[in-house]
Coordinates of C-alpha atoms in Angstrom, one line a residue:
M1 CA 61.9 16.0 13.7
K2 CA 58.2 14.9 13.9
V3 CA 55.0 15.4 11.9
H4 CA 53.1 18.5 13.3
H5 CA 49.8 18.2 11.4
F6 CA 48.1 17.0 8.2
G7 CA 46.3 19.7 6.2
I8 CA 43.1 18.9 4.3
E9 CA 41.2 21.4 2.0
V10 CA 37.4 21.0 2.6
S11 CA 34.3 22.4 0.9
N12 CA 32.2 22.6 4.1
L13 CA 34.0 23.5 7.2
E14 CA 31.3 22.7 9.8
E15 CA 30.4 19.3 8.2
S16 CA 34.1 18.4 8.1
I17 CA 34.7 19.4 11.7
S18 CA 31.8 17.1 12.7
F19 CA 33.0 14.3 10.5
Y20 CA 36.5 14.2 11.9
I21 CA 35.4 14.7 15.5
N22 CA 33.0 11.8 15.1
M23 CA 35.4 9.6 13.1
L24 CA 38.6 10.1 15.0
N25 CA 37.4 11.4 18.4
L26 CA 39.3 14.7 18.0
E27 CA 38.6 18.1 19.5
V28 CA 38.8 21.6 18.1
C29 CA 42.0 23.2 19.4
S30 CA 42.2 26.4 17.3
K31 CA 40.1 28.4 14.8
F32 CA 41.2 31.4 12.9
K33 CA 41.1 33.2 9.5
F34 CA 44.1 33.8 7.3
M35 CA 43.7 35.8 4.2
D36 CA 41.0 34.1 2.1
E37 CA 41.0 30.9 4.3
E38 CA 39.1 29.7 7.4
I39 CA 41.3 27.4 9.3
V40 CA 40.5 24.9 12.1
F41 CA 42.9 22.7 13.9
L42 CA 41.6 19.4 15.4
S43 CA 43.8 17.4 17.8
G44 CA 43.8 14.2 19.8
N45 CA 45.4 10.8 19.9
G46 CA 48.8 12.4 19.4
F47 CA 48.3 14.2 16.1
M48 CA 46.6 17.2 14.6
I49 CA 44.6 17.8 11.4
E50 CA 44.3 21.2 9.8
L51 CA 41.0 21.8 8.0
I52 CA 41.2 24.6 5.4
K53 CA 38.2 26.2 3.8
R54 CA 39.2 28.6 1.0
N55 CA 36.8 31.3 -0.1
L56 CA 38.2 31.0 -3.6
P57 CA 37.9 28.1 -6.1
T58 CA 40.6 25.5 -5.6
M59 CA 41.9 22.5 -7.4
K60 CA 41.0 19.2 -5.8
L61 CA 43.8 16.8 -5.0
T62 CA 42.8 13.1 -5.0
S63 CA 46.0 11.2 -4.7
T64 CA 46.9 12.3 -1.2
H65 CA 46.1 10.2 1.8
L66 CA 46.5 10.4 5.6
A67 CA 47.8 7.2 7.2
I68 CA 46.9 6.7 10.9
E69 CA 48.4 3.9 13.0
I70 CA 46.0 2.1 15.3
K71 CA 46.1 -0.8 17.7
N72 CA 43.1 -2.9 16.6
L73 CA 41.8 -2.6 13.1
E74 CA 38.8 -4.9 13.5
E75 CA 37.6 -3.0 16.6
M76 CA 38.0 0.3 14.7
I77 CA 36.1 -1.0 11.6
S78 CA 33.2 -2.2 13.9
N79 CA 33.2 1.2 15.6
F80 CA 33.1 3.1 12.3
K81 CA 30.3 0.8 11.0
S82 CA 28.2 1.6 14.0
K83 CA 28.5 5.3 12.9
G84 CA 27.5 4.5 9.4
L85 CA 31.0 4.6 7.9
V86 CA 32.0 2.0 5.4
P87 CA 35.4 1.4 3.8
V88 CA 36.1 2.3 0.2
E89 CA 38.8 -0.3 0.0
G90 CA 39.9 -3.2 2.2
P91 CA 40.5 -4.4 4.8
Y92 CA 43.7 -6.1 3.6
Q93 CA 46.3 -8.2 5.3
L94 CA 49.7 -7.2 4.0
S95 CA 52.6 -9.6 3.5
N96 CA 54.6 -7.8 6.2
G97 CA 51.9 -8.6 8.8
W98 CA 50.2 -5.2 8.8
K99 CA 46.5 -4.8 8.3
T100 CA 45.0 -1.8 6.5
V101 CA 41.7 -0.3 5.4
F102 CA 40.8 2.9 3.6
Y103 CA 37.9 5.3 4.1
E104 CA 36.9 8.5 2.2
G105 CA 36.4 11.8 3.8
L106 CA 33.8 14.3 2.8
D107 CA 35.9 16.0 0.1
G108 CA 37.4 12.9 -1.4
E109 CA 40.5 12.7 0.8
I110 CA 41.6 9.2 1.6
L111 CA 42.1 8.0 5.2
E112 CA 44.2 4.9 5.6
F113 CA 44.2 3.1 9.0
L114 CA 47.1 0.7 9.7
E115 CA 47.4 -2.0 12.4
T116 CA 51.2 -2.6 12.4
K117 CA 53.1 -5.5 13.9
Y118 CA 56.7 -5.2 14.8
D119 CA 58.8 -8.1 16.1

């Protein structure tokens, strides 16, 4: 069993597509409509994100986050800074040796980036 994708409800589909392509270097791999939803799948770096734009009012979830494992946290933070993106929390050095930082997406979703160290 493996994770297939992470789904995120968005308020503006085109802005969110641009944000995630720019932030995570993803590509659009599928676009379609399903009932009252416009759906776009973005893929790259071994994972997929599903962006969902509902044409009906929805409740906003704020406690959900997407955690992405990366190789070099400082390099990523520098790259994001050059794109005008700043962390909402961190970076932190955890007691288990991991490094982490948090960013906020366009609709309040939290994106956690982890540099993990395994012995």
